[in-house]
mmCIF file of C-alpha atoms and ligand atoms in Angstrom:
data_model
loop_
_atom_site.group_PDB
_atom_site.id
_atom_site.type_symbol
_atom_site.label_atom_id
_atom_site.label_comp_id
_atom_site.label_asym_id
_atom_site.label_seq_id
_atom_site.Cartn_x
_atom_site.Cartn_y
_atom_site.Cartn_z
ATOM 1 C CA UNK A 1 38.587 30.920 -20.072
ATOM 2 C CA UNK A 2 35.783 28.504 -19.342
ATOM 3 C CA UNK A 3 34.359 26.481 -22.186
ATOM 4 C CA UNK A 4 30.874 27.530 -23.328
ATOM 5 C CA UNK A 5 28.055 25.272 -22.195
ATOM 6 C CA UNK A 6 27.155 22.644 -24.785
ATOM 7 C CA UNK A 7 23.734 23.112 -26.395
ATOM 8 C CA UNK A 8 21.006 22.182 -23.958
ATOM 9 C CA UNK A 9 19.862 18.765 -25.095
ATOM 10 C CA UNK A 10 18.143 16.161 -22.933
ATOM 11 C CA UNK A 11 18.375 13.415 -25.485
ATOM 12 C CA UNK A 12 21.678 11.827 -24.491
ATOM 13 C CA UNK A 13 20.460 11.866 -20.898
ATOM 14 C CA UNK A 14 17.343 9.931 -21.775
ATOM 15 C CA UNK A 15 19.188 7.635 -24.134
ATOM 16 C CA UNK A 16 21.645 6.642 -21.469
ATOM 17 C CA UNK A 17 18.967 5.766 -18.910
ATOM 18 C CA UNK A 18 18.350 2.052 -18.375
ATOM 19 C CA UNK A 19 15.531 0.700 -20.575
ATOM 20 C CA UNK A 20 13.541 -0.480 -17.559
ATOM 21 C CA UNK A 21 13.593 3.017 -16.098
ATOM 22 C CA UNK A 22 12.378 4.507 -19.371
ATOM 23 C CA UNK A 23 9.345 2.198 -19.288
ATOM 24 C CA UNK A 24 8.271 3.498 -15.884
ATOM 25 C CA UNK A 25 5.247 5.733 -15.674
ATOM 26 C CA UNK A 26 5.815 7.737 -12.506
ATOM 27 C CA UNK A 27 3.435 6.930 -9.650
ATOM 28 C CA UNK A 28 0.660 9.503 -9.337
ATOM 29 C CA UNK A 29 -0.097 10.128 -5.673
ATOM 30 C CA UNK A 30 -3.389 11.461 -4.317
ATOM 31 C CA UNK A 31 -3.595 15.233 -4.651
ATOM 32 C CA UNK A 32 -2.403 17.023 -1.503
ATOM 33 C CA UNK A 33 -4.944 19.246 0.280
ATOM 34 C CA UNK A 34 -2.728 22.348 -0.161
ATOM 35 C CA UNK A 35 -2.589 21.880 -3.900
ATOM 36 C CA UNK A 36 -6.355 21.836 -4.322
ATOM 37 C CA UNK A 37 -6.672 24.832 -2.003
ATOM 38 C CA UNK A 38 -4.129 26.725 -4.119
ATOM 39 C CA UNK A 39 -5.595 25.671 -7.453
ATOM 40 C CA UNK A 40 -9.221 26.421 -6.751
ATOM 41 C CA UNK A 41 -8.928 28.912 -3.905
ATOM 42 C CA UNK A 42 -10.953 26.593 -1.657
ATOM 43 C CA UNK A 43 -10.621 26.840 2.108
ATOM 44 C CA UNK A 44 -12.373 23.685 3.209
ATOM 45 C CA UNK A 45 -11.005 20.586 1.522
ATOM 46 C CA UNK A 46 -11.537 16.919 2.433
ATOM 47 C CA UNK A 47 -8.974 14.382 1.240
ATOM 48 C CA UNK A 48 -10.219 10.836 0.830
ATOM 49 C CA UNK A 49 -7.639 9.859 -1.756
ATOM 50 C CA UNK A 50 -4.730 8.053 -0.081
ATOM 51 C CA UNK A 51 -6.268 5.650 2.435
ATOM 52 C CA UNK A 52 -4.946 7.513 5.465
ATOM 53 C CA UNK A 53 -6.410 7.171 8.957
ATOM 54 C CA UNK A 54 -9.099 9.870 9.356
ATOM 55 C CA UNK A 55 -8.478 9.886 13.123
ATOM 56 C CA UNK A 56 -4.834 10.761 12.522
ATOM 57 C CA UNK A 57 -2.030 9.559 14.751
ATOM 58 C CA UNK A 58 -2.411 8.498 18.358
ATOM 59 C CA UNK A 59 -2.020 11.356 20.888
ATOM 60 C CA UNK A 60 0.915 9.346 22.268
ATOM 61 C CA UNK A 61 2.689 9.716 18.936
ATOM 62 C CA UNK A 62 2.139 13.456 18.979
ATOM 63 C CA UNK A 63 3.512 13.741 22.495
ATOM 64 C CA UNK A 64 6.522 11.608 21.611
ATOM 65 C CA UNK A 65 7.304 13.773 18.587
ATOM 66 C CA UNK A 66 6.930 16.987 20.593
ATOM 67 C CA UNK A 67 9.387 15.662 23.171
ATOM 68 C CA UNK A 68 11.799 14.509 20.459
ATOM 69 C CA UNK A 69 11.754 17.921 18.796
ATOM 70 C CA UNK A 70 13.075 19.418 22.021
ATOM 71 C CA UNK A 71 15.773 16.839 22.586
ATOM 72 C CA UNK A 72 19.470 17.363 21.923
ATOM 73 C CA UNK A 73 19.599 14.489 19.468
ATOM 74 C CA UNK A 74 18.707 16.271 16.252
ATOM 75 C CA UNK A 75 22.317 16.444 15.153
ATOM 76 C CA UNK A 76 22.839 12.721 15.605
ATOM 77 C CA UNK A 77 22.172 10.030 13.034
ATOM 78 C CA UNK A 78 19.274 7.728 13.871
ATOM 79 C CA UNK A 79 19.835 4.192 15.108
ATOM 80 C CA UNK A 80 20.540 2.596 11.730
ATOM 81 C CA UNK A 81 19.606 -0.853 13.003
ATOM 82 C CA UNK A 82 16.250 0.306 14.394
ATOM 83 C CA UNK A 83 17.003 -1.905 17.388
ATOM 84 C CA UNK A 84 14.212 -0.786 19.725
ATOM 85 C CA UNK A 85 11.487 -0.650 17.104
ATOM 86 C CA UNK A 86 12.422 -4.043 15.682
ATOM 87 C CA UNK A 87 12.376 -5.526 19.170
ATOM 88 C CA UNK A 88 8.947 -4.028 19.821
ATOM 89 C CA UNK A 89 7.560 -5.221 16.478
ATOM 90 C CA UNK A 90 9.012 -8.665 17.210
ATOM 91 C CA UNK A 91 7.318 -8.725 20.638
ATOM 92 C CA UNK A 92 4.040 -7.544 19.152
ATOM 93 C CA UNK A 93 4.018 -10.378 16.612
ATOM 94 C CA UNK A 94 5.741 -13.030 18.725
ATOM 95 C CA UNK A 95 8.559 -13.142 16.175
ATOM 96 C CA UNK A 96 12.340 -12.914 16.612
ATOM 97 C CA UNK A 97 13.750 -9.437 15.782
ATOM 98 C CA UNK A 98 16.144 -11.057 13.262
ATOM 99 C CA UNK A 99 13.059 -11.665 11.146
ATOM 100 C CA UNK A 100 12.069 -7.980 11.121
ATOM 101 C CA UNK A 101 13.370 -5.451 8.563
ATOM 102 C CA UNK A 102 12.399 -1.792 8.617
ATOM 103 C CA UNK A 103 11.602 0.294 5.572
ATOM 104 C CA UNK A 104 10.887 3.906 4.725
ATOM 105 C CA UNK A 105 7.261 2.918 4.292
ATOM 106 C CA UNK A 106 6.496 -0.647 3.264
ATOM 107 C CA UNK A 107 7.080 0.659 -0.265
ATOM 108 C CA UNK A 108 10.793 0.532 0.542
ATOM 109 C CA UNK A 109 10.603 -3.190 1.296
ATOM 110 C CA UNK A 110 8.719 -3.952 -1.927
ATOM 111 C CA UNK A 111 11.498 -2.255 -3.864
ATOM 112 C CA UNK A 112 14.236 -3.986 -1.880
ATOM 113 C CA UNK A 113 12.699 -7.345 -2.742
ATOM 114 C CA UNK A 114 12.795 -6.532 -6.427
ATOM 115 C CA UNK A 115 16.371 -5.305 -6.124
ATOM 116 C CA UNK A 116 17.363 -8.588 -4.532
ATOM 117 C CA UNK A 117 15.323 -10.988 -6.623
ATOM 118 C CA UNK A 118 14.314 -9.313 -9.913
ATOM 119 C CA UNK A 119 16.406 -8.310 -12.906
ATOM 120 C CA UNK A 120 16.955 -8.909 -16.607
ATOM 121 C CA UNK A 121 16.026 -12.470 -17.574
ATOM 122 C CA UNK A 122 13.739 -12.818 -14.539
ATOM 123 C CA UNK A 123 10.084 -12.037 -14.104
ATOM 124 C CA UNK A 124 7.890 -10.554 -11.388
ATOM 125 C CA UNK A 125 4.316 -11.812 -11.061
ATOM 126 C CA UNK A 126 1.340 -9.827 -9.805
ATOM 127 C CA UNK A 127 -2.352 -9.486 -10.565
ATOM 128 C CA UNK A 128 -4.037 -7.157 -12.967
ATOM 129 C CA UNK A 129 -5.439 -4.226 -10.920
ATOM 130 C CA UNK A 130 -2.878 -4.824 -8.165
ATOM 131 C CA UNK A 131 -1.035 -2.078 -6.298
ATOM 132 C CA UNK A 132 0.855 0.068 -8.858
ATOM 133 C CA UNK A 133 4.222 -0.158 -7.138
ATOM 134 C CA UNK A 134 4.684 -3.838 -8.094
ATOM 135 C CA UNK A 135 4.914 -2.923 -11.780
ATOM 136 C CA UNK A 136 7.238 -0.016 -11.007
ATOM 137 C CA UNK A 137 9.508 -2.226 -8.920
ATOM 138 C CA UNK A 138 9.760 -4.774 -11.740
ATOM 139 C CA UNK A 139 10.367 -2.132 -14.418
ATOM 140 C CA UNK A 140 13.065 -0.370 -12.462
ATOM 141 C CA UNK A 141 14.965 -3.668 -12.340
ATOM 142 C CA UNK A 142 14.450 -4.289 -16.035
ATOM 143 C CA UNK A 143 12.640 -7.497 -15.169
ATOM 144 C CA UNK A 144 9.653 -8.847 -17.072
ATOM 145 C CA UNK A 145 6.199 -8.521 -15.554
ATOM 146 C CA UNK A 146 3.793 -11.434 -15.605
ATOM 147 C CA UNK A 147 0.401 -9.826 -15.036
ATOM 148 C CA UNK A 148 -2.125 -12.451 -13.973
ATOM 149 C CA UNK A 149 -5.719 -11.846 -15.149
ATOM 150 C CA UNK A 150 -7.938 -10.838 -12.246
ATOM 151 C CA UNK A 151 -11.407 -12.228 -11.557
ATOM 152 C CA UNK A 152 -13.899 -10.834 -14.078
ATOM 153 C CA UNK A 153 -16.352 -8.033 -13.289
ATOM 154 C CA UNK A 154 -19.235 -10.478 -12.727
ATOM 155 C CA UNK A 155 -17.300 -12.605 -10.201
ATOM 156 C CA UNK A 156 -18.276 -12.194 -6.511
ATOM 157 C CA UNK A 157 -14.702 -10.983 -5.896
ATOM 158 C CA UNK A 158 -14.738 -8.719 -8.982
ATOM 159 C CA UNK A 159 -11.249 -7.635 -10.109
ATOM 160 C CA UNK A 160 -9.669 -9.578 -7.223
ATOM 161 C CA UNK A 161 -6.558 -11.765 -7.295
ATOM 162 C CA UNK A 162 -7.136 -15.221 -8.801
ATOM 163 C CA UNK A 163 -4.529 -17.328 -6.992
ATOM 164 C CA UNK A 164 -5.281 -20.436 -9.043
ATOM 165 C CA UNK A 165 -4.335 -18.406 -12.100
ATOM 166 C CA UNK A 166 -1.154 -17.351 -10.253
ATOM 167 C CA UNK A 167 -0.240 -20.997 -9.638
ATOM 168 C CA UNK A 168 -0.975 -21.845 -13.254
ATOM 169 C CA UNK A 169 1.146 -18.875 -14.390
ATOM 170 C CA UNK A 170 4.057 -20.028 -12.249
ATOM 171 C CA UNK A 171 4.029 -23.405 -13.975
ATOM 172 C CA UNK A 172 4.177 -21.646 -17.353
ATOM 173 C CA UNK A 173 6.886 -19.173 -16.381
ATOM 174 C CA UNK A 174 9.878 -20.726 -14.619
ATOM 175 C CA UNK A 175 11.636 -17.348 -14.876
ATOM 176 C CA UNK A 176 9.371 -15.819 -12.201
ATOM 177 C CA UNK A 177 11.485 -15.127 -9.121
ATOM 178 C CA UNK A 178 9.189 -12.820 -7.157
ATOM 179 C CA UNK A 179 5.411 -12.797 -6.656
ATOM 180 C CA UNK A 180 3.452 -9.917 -5.133
ATOM 181 C CA UNK A 181 0.089 -10.556 -3.507
ATOM 182 C CA UNK A 182 -1.781 -7.662 -1.908
ATOM 183 C CA UNK A 183 -4.238 -8.870 0.703
ATOM 184 C CA UNK A 184 -6.471 -6.897 0.802
ATOM 185 C CA UNK A 185 -5.548 -5.373 -2.521
ATOM 186 C CA UNK A 186 -5.349 -1.687 -3.320
ATOM 187 C CA UNK A 187 -7.082 -0.274 -5.414
ATOM 188 C CA UNK A 188 -9.842 -2.896 -5.374
ATOM 189 C CA UNK A 189 -10.226 -3.703 -1.652
ATOM 190 C CA UNK A 190 -10.660 -7.379 -2.604
ATOM 191 C CA UNK A 191 -9.103 -10.190 -0.596
ATOM 192 C CA UNK A 192 -8.198 -13.872 -0.663
ATOM 193 C CA UNK A 193 -9.310 -16.381 1.958
ATOM 194 C CA UNK A 194 -6.581 -17.816 4.222
ATOM 195 C CA UNK A 195 -7.029 -21.284 2.670
ATOM 196 C CA UNK A 196 -6.531 -19.882 -0.826
ATOM 197 C CA UNK A 197 -3.274 -18.211 0.154
ATOM 198 C CA UNK A 198 -2.018 -21.274 1.972
ATOM 199 C CA UNK A 199 -2.999 -23.484 -0.976
ATOM 200 C CA UNK A 200 -1.046 -21.174 -3.275
ATOM 201 C CA UNK A 201 2.060 -21.136 -1.060
ATOM 202 C CA UNK A 202 2.066 -24.929 -1.117
ATOM 203 C CA UNK A 203 2.427 -24.806 -4.914
ATOM 204 C CA UNK A 204 5.233 -22.240 -5.083
ATOM 205 C CA UNK A 205 8.768 -23.557 -5.700
ATOM 206 C CA UNK A 206 11.030 -22.747 -2.739
ATOM 207 C CA UNK A 207 13.281 -20.379 -4.700
ATOM 208 C CA UNK A 208 10.369 -18.090 -5.636
ATOM 209 C CA UNK A 209 9.802 -15.299 -3.124
ATOM 210 C CA UNK A 210 6.181 -14.528 -2.256
ATOM 211 C CA UNK A 211 5.658 -11.016 -0.904
ATOM 212 C CA UNK A 212 2.351 -10.936 0.951
ATOM 213 C CA UNK A 213 1.566 -7.242 1.201
ATOM 214 C CA UNK A 214 -0.664 -6.773 4.235
ATOM 215 C CA UNK A 215 -0.824 -2.970 4.314
ATOM 216 C CA UNK A 216 -4.583 -3.132 5.085
ATOM 217 C CA UNK A 217 -4.558 -6.284 7.240
ATOM 218 C CA UNK A 218 -5.916 -4.621 10.376
ATOM 219 C CA UNK A 219 -9.066 -3.457 8.599
ATOM 220 C CA UNK A 220 -10.149 -6.962 7.691
ATOM 221 C CA UNK A 221 -12.841 -8.859 9.523
ATOM 222 C CA UNK A 222 -10.848 -11.267 11.750
ATOM 223 C CA UNK A 223 -12.932 -14.156 10.384
ATOM 224 C CA UNK A 224 -11.730 -13.422 6.850
ATOM 225 C CA UNK A 225 -8.072 -12.598 7.284
ATOM 226 C CA UNK A 226 -5.134 -14.991 7.430
ATOM 227 C CA UNK A 227 -2.642 -15.109 10.228
ATOM 228 C CA UNK A 228 0.325 -15.622 7.936
ATOM 229 C CA UNK A 229 2.936 -15.257 10.695
ATOM 230 C CA UNK A 230 3.104 -18.971 11.627
ATOM 231 C CA UNK A 231 3.507 -19.765 7.919
ATOM 232 C CA UNK A 232 6.933 -18.111 7.961
ATOM 233 C CA UNK A 233 8.361 -21.231 9.627
ATOM 234 C CA UNK A 234 6.973 -23.509 6.979
ATOM 235 C CA UNK A 235 7.678 -21.284 3.961
ATOM 236 C CA UNK A 236 11.117 -19.636 4.142
ATOM 237 C CA UNK A 237 10.282 -17.948 0.806
ATOM 238 C CA UNK A 238 7.349 -16.014 2.351
ATOM 239 C CA UNK A 239 7.793 -12.323 3.148
ATOM 240 C CA UNK A 240 4.993 -10.425 4.902
ATOM 241 C CA UNK A 241 4.958 -6.632 4.652
ATOM 242 C CA UNK A 242 3.054 -4.299 6.982
ATOM 243 C CA UNK A 243 2.905 -0.547 7.351
ATOM 244 C CA UNK A 244 2.467 2.220 9.921
ATOM 245 C CA UNK A 245 0.883 4.418 7.221
ATOM 246 C CA UNK A 246 -2.688 3.171 7.458
ATOM 247 C CA UNK A 247 -4.197 1.992 10.743
ATOM 248 C CA UNK A 248 -1.371 3.576 12.798
ATOM 249 C CA UNK A 249 -1.959 6.966 11.175
ATOM 250 C CA UNK A 250 1.647 8.019 10.527
ATOM 251 C CA UNK A 251 1.883 7.930 6.727
ATOM 252 C CA UNK A 252 3.811 11.217 6.842
ATOM 253 C CA UNK A 253 6.679 9.591 8.728
ATOM 254 C CA UNK A 254 7.174 6.639 6.356
ATOM 255 C CA UNK A 255 7.610 3.460 8.364
ATOM 256 C CA UNK A 256 6.902 -0.050 7.195
ATOM 257 C CA UNK A 257 8.416 -3.433 7.894
ATOM 258 C CA UNK A 258 8.881 -6.941 6.599
ATOM 259 C CA UNK A 259 8.601 -10.215 8.497
ATOM 260 C CA UNK A 260 10.669 -12.908 6.832
ATOM 261 C CA UNK A 261 13.171 -15.686 7.182
ATOM 262 C CA UNK A 262 16.356 -14.289 8.825
ATOM 263 C CA UNK A 263 18.305 -14.979 5.605
ATOM 264 C CA UNK A 264 15.931 -12.775 3.620
ATOM 265 C CA UNK A 265 16.088 -10.152 6.384
ATOM 266 C CA UNK A 266 19.869 -10.195 6.031
ATOM 267 C CA UNK A 267 19.592 -9.622 2.266
ATOM 268 C CA UNK A 268 17.062 -6.834 2.778
ATOM 269 C CA UNK A 269 19.483 -5.165 5.175
ATOM 270 C CA UNK A 270 22.237 -5.304 2.586
ATOM 271 C CA UNK A 271 20.305 -3.289 0.017
ATOM 272 C CA UNK A 272 18.679 -0.686 2.232
ATOM 273 C CA UNK A 273 20.235 2.687 2.970
ATOM 274 C CA UNK A 274 22.120 2.640 6.276
ATOM 275 C CA UNK A 275 19.674 5.135 7.846
ATOM 276 C CA UNK A 276 16.463 4.551 5.930
ATOM 277 C CA UNK A 277 14.235 5.481 8.891
ATOM 278 C CA UNK A 278 14.739 8.804 10.620
ATOM 279 C CA UNK A 279 14.782 9.149 14.410
ATOM 280 C CA UNK A 280 11.315 10.726 14.607
ATOM 281 C CA UNK A 281 9.835 7.933 12.551
ATOM 282 C CA UNK A 282 11.422 5.250 14.729
ATOM 283 C CA UNK A 283 10.155 6.845 17.935
ATOM 284 C CA UNK A 284 6.707 7.546 16.526
ATOM 285 C CA UNK A 285 6.269 3.978 15.311
ATOM 286 C CA UNK A 286 7.132 2.665 18.778
ATOM 287 C CA UNK A 287 4.594 5.000 20.370
ATOM 288 C CA UNK A 288 1.990 4.048 17.759
ATOM 289 C CA UNK A 289 2.460 0.353 18.446
ATOM 290 C CA UNK A 290 2.042 1.031 22.170
ATOM 291 C CA UNK A 291 -1.372 2.590 21.661
ATOM 292 C CA UNK A 292 -3.518 -0.377 20.665
ATOM 293 C CA UNK A 293 -6.615 1.445 21.948
ATOM 294 C CA UNK A 294 -6.172 3.907 19.117
ATOM 295 C CA UNK A 295 -5.882 0.991 16.706
ATOM 296 C CA UNK A 296 -9.088 -0.617 18.011
ATOM 297 C CA UNK A 297 -10.917 2.682 17.830
ATOM 298 C CA UNK A 298 -9.700 3.234 14.248
ATOM 299 C CA UNK A 299 -10.805 -0.261 13.209
ATOM 300 C CA UNK A 300 -14.245 0.199 14.772
ATOM 301 C CA UNK A 301 -14.747 3.529 13.008
ATOM 302 C CA UNK A 302 -13.699 2.068 9.659
ATOM 303 C CA UNK A 303 -15.880 -1.024 9.960
ATOM 304 C CA UNK A 304 -18.933 1.027 10.823
ATOM 305 C CA UNK A 305 -18.350 3.796 8.280
ATOM 306 C CA UNK A 306 -17.367 1.435 5.461
ATOM 307 C CA UNK A 307 -20.669 -0.423 5.861
ATOM 308 C CA UNK A 308 -22.742 2.733 5.961
ATOM 309 C CA UNK A 309 -20.918 4.364 3.039
ATOM 310 C CA UNK A 310 -21.343 1.198 1.001
ATOM 311 C CA UNK A 311 -25.079 1.171 1.709
ATOM 312 C CA UNK A 312 -25.434 4.831 0.735
ATOM 313 C CA UNK A 313 -23.540 4.226 -2.522
ATOM 314 C CA UNK A 314 -25.590 1.154 -3.389
ATOM 315 C CA UNK A 315 -28.778 3.158 -2.750
ATOM 316 C CA UNK A 316 -27.538 5.327 -5.611
ATOM 317 C CA UNK A 317 -27.360 2.187 -7.774
ATOM 318 C CA UNK A 318 -23.599 2.435 -8.043
ATOM 319 C CA UNK A 319 -21.301 -0.583 -8.223
ATOM 320 C CA UNK A 320 -19.168 -1.027 -5.110
ATOM 321 C CA UNK A 321 -16.354 -3.577 -5.245
ATOM 322 C CA UNK A 322 -16.145 -5.924 -2.246
ATOM 323 C CA UNK A 323 -13.728 -4.289 0.204
ATOM 324 C CA UNK A 324 -12.070 -5.365 3.436
ATOM 325 C CA UNK A 325 -9.829 -2.307 3.477
ATOM 326 C CA UNK A 326 -10.318 1.351 4.473
ATOM 327 C CA UNK A 327 -11.575 2.418 1.071
ATOM 328 C CA UNK A 328 -14.327 1.628 -1.412
ATOM 329 C CA UNK A 329 -13.898 1.469 -5.157
ATOM 330 C CA UNK A 330 -17.017 2.706 -6.835
ATOM 331 C CA UNK A 331 -18.132 2.069 -10.417
ATOM 332 C CA UNK A 332 -20.253 4.626 -12.254
ATOM 333 C CA UNK A 333 -20.924 2.645 -15.436
ATOM 334 C CA UNK A 334 -19.284 5.366 -17.513
ATOM 335 C CA UNK A 335 -16.028 7.294 -17.642
ATOM 336 C CA UNK A 336 -15.746 8.871 -14.180
ATOM 337 C CA UNK A 337 -13.183 11.585 -14.958
ATOM 338 C CA UNK A 338 -15.726 14.382 -14.930
ATOM 339 C CA UNK A 339 -17.178 13.130 -11.645
ATOM 340 C CA UNK A 340 -13.674 13.205 -10.169
ATOM 341 C CA UNK A 341 -13.292 16.764 -11.440
ATOM 342 C CA UNK A 342 -16.717 17.747 -10.105
ATOM 343 C CA UNK A 343 -15.758 16.432 -6.673
ATOM 344 C CA UNK A 344 -12.493 18.414 -6.750
ATOM 345 C CA UNK A 345 -14.410 21.584 -7.566
ATOM 346 C CA UNK A 346 -16.518 20.909 -4.477
ATOM 347 C CA UNK A 347 -13.448 20.429 -2.303
ATOM 348 C CA UNK A 348 -13.427 16.623 -2.137
ATOM 349 C CA UNK A 349 -10.346 14.715 -3.291
ATOM 350 C CA UNK A 350 -10.793 11.055 -4.241
ATOM 351 C CA UNK A 351 -8.655 8.872 -6.510
ATOM 352 C CA UNK A 352 -9.446 8.351 -10.192
ATOM 353 C CA UNK A 353 -8.766 4.809 -11.399
ATOM 354 C CA UNK A 354 -7.911 5.442 -15.054
ATOM 355 C CA UNK A 355 -4.232 4.691 -14.482
ATOM 356 C CA UNK A 356 -5.266 1.238 -13.218
ATOM 357 C CA UNK A 357 -7.305 0.567 -16.364
ATOM 358 C CA UNK A 358 -10.553 1.186 -14.485
ATOM 359 C CA UNK A 359 -11.660 4.577 -15.875
ATOM 360 C CA UNK A 360 -15.263 4.007 -14.778
ATOM 361 C CA UNK A 361 -14.242 3.760 -11.131
ATOM 362 C CA UNK A 362 -13.228 6.159 -8.374
ATOM 363 C CA UNK A 363 -11.628 5.030 -5.125
ATOM 364 C CA UNK A 364 -12.742 6.771 -1.956
ATOM 365 C CA UNK A 365 -11.109 6.369 1.430
ATOM 366 C CA UNK A 366 -13.534 5.714 4.273
ATOM 367 C CA UNK A 367 -13.447 8.849 6.415
ATOM 368 C CA UNK A 368 -15.251 10.011 9.518
ATOM 369 C CA UNK A 369 -19.054 10.240 9.342
ATOM 370 C CA UNK A 370 -18.739 13.973 8.571
ATOM 371 C CA UNK A 371 -16.161 13.454 5.813
ATOM 372 C CA UNK A 372 -18.227 10.717 4.197
ATOM 373 C CA UNK A 373 -21.263 12.985 4.317
ATOM 374 C CA UNK A 374 -19.258 15.733 2.589
ATOM 375 C CA UNK A 375 -18.279 13.247 -0.119
ATOM 376 C CA UNK A 376 -21.869 12.081 -0.665
ATOM 377 C CA UNK A 377 -23.185 15.659 -0.679
ATOM 378 C CA UNK A 378 -20.634 16.579 -3.365
ATOM 379 C CA UNK A 379 -21.134 13.358 -5.314
ATOM 380 C CA UNK A 380 -24.745 13.926 -6.304
ATOM 381 C CA UNK A 381 -24.228 17.285 -8.046
ATOM 382 C CA UNK A 382 -20.874 16.082 -9.458
ATOM 383 C CA UNK A 383 -22.655 13.166 -11.134
ATOM 384 C CA UNK A 384 -25.441 15.180 -12.630
ATOM 385 C CA UNK A 385 -23.346 18.183 -13.711
HETATM 386 N N1 PMP B 401 0.949 -1.751 -0.256
HETATM 387 C C1 PMP B 401 -0.270 -1.335 -0.577
HETATM 388 C C2 PMP B 401 -1.252 -2.358 -1.044
HETATM 389 C C3 PMP B 401 -0.594 0.026 -0.501
HETATM 390 O O1 PMP B 401 -1.811 0.449 -0.855
HETATM 391 C C4 PMP B 401 0.382 0.942 -0.059
HETATM 392 C C5 PMP B 401 0.105 2.436 0.044
HETATM 393 N N2 PMP B 401 -0.740 2.993 -0.791
HETATM 394 C C6 PMP B 401 1.642 0.449 0.257
HETATM 395 C C7 PMP B 401 1.899 -0.897 0.157
HETATM 396 C C8 PMP B 401 2.776 1.345 0.644
HETATM 397 O O2 PMP B 401 2.500 2.088 1.750
HETATM 398 P P1 PMP B 401 3.667 2.696 2.647
HETATM 399 O O3 PMP B 401 4.890 2.821 1.802
HETATM 400 O O4 PMP B 401 3.133 3.999 3.084
HETATM 401 O O5 PMP B 401 3.863 1.714 3.757
#
C-alpha cells in the first residue's frame, strides 16, 4: 500500500525558501505579441516594449541558423568553452580571449557577478531607477542593496545615475562589494560622461567590483560614450558587460559577454553552467559580429528615428527623458496605466514604468518609421479616452 498524499500545503515550501528569494518580485517582461493577439483577438500587433532591434537579425545570422538546423550536430553538446566566439569577440575588441566570458544573455553575467561577490553581510550598490535585474541579483544572494538616489526630475539628466553620490555612498558603506552602473541606463536612457565614470573608478577601492553594463553602448553618440576597454588594464576590478540582444538583433538566442581581468573571467567560468550557450546561439553571435554593416544600418535607423520620435512627443507637450539608447521614456504628468491599456487595445505594446516607481511614465522602444507612426496614432486616442 502506498501512503496517502499529505494535505496539499505550500506553506512549508515557502517557509523553507531562503529569505532573499522570498523578497524577490519576479521580473515582469514586456508582453509577447502572441499574448496580446490571444487576449484581444488582434491580428496586427506592434511590440515596442523590450528594446529589441526593429530590423531583426542580420540575414547572415538567418542563413547560418538555417545551415545549422540541417547539420548533423544537433545531438552533440555545444562547445562549452565558446572558443570560436570568444576569439572573435576578443579580436573585435582588441582584447585577449582570456578576458572574455560568455553568458546566456548579459543577464547571466550580472547574476554570476552577484554569485561571486554578493552574499549575506555584503551589499550591492546601484542607482534608483536602474535596470531591475541588479536588485534581483542582490536579493537572490541575500545581500543588502544600497540604492543610490538618482538625479532629481528637474536635473538635465533627470533620473540618471549620480556617480558622485555613488562615491559618497561607497565611503559610507564599506560592506559594498559590487557596484552596478548601466550606461546608458534602462529604463531611463540616461548616461554618464566618460570623465564621470573614470573619475568614479579612481575612487573605488580595488576589492570592489564595478560592473559597467553597456547593453546599449552601440546606440550612443560616439562623442558621448566611453571607451572603457583600455580601462581594464588600469582597473582590474572593472567588468564590462555587452549583449547580442539589442543592436545585433538576436535577443531570442540569449548571448551576452563580459570583458574583465582574466582572474575575474576565471571566477565567472567557475559559476556558470558548463553549456550556458547553445550551439545555435554561439554560431549566430559569430555571424552577427561579422555583419558590421547591419550594425551600422541599425544604429543609423535608431539615431534618426529616436530624434524624430522625441520631437513628435515633445510637440505633444510630453516629458521625454534624455536618452542615448534605443528607447524613450515618456512622462504624461499623471498615472499612465490607462494610457498603457489604451495602447494595448489598439495593438501597441509599450512598457509601463510603475514597477520602477515611475507610474507616470511609459517606455517605448524606437521602432521603424512605420512602427513609430503606429504608436503615435494609437497614443492620441489612448490619452484622451
Ligand atoms: N542590461 C540592461 C541595462 C538591459 O536593459 C538588459 C535587457 N533588458 C540587459 C542588461 C540584459 O539583456 P540580455 O540578457 O538580453 O543581454
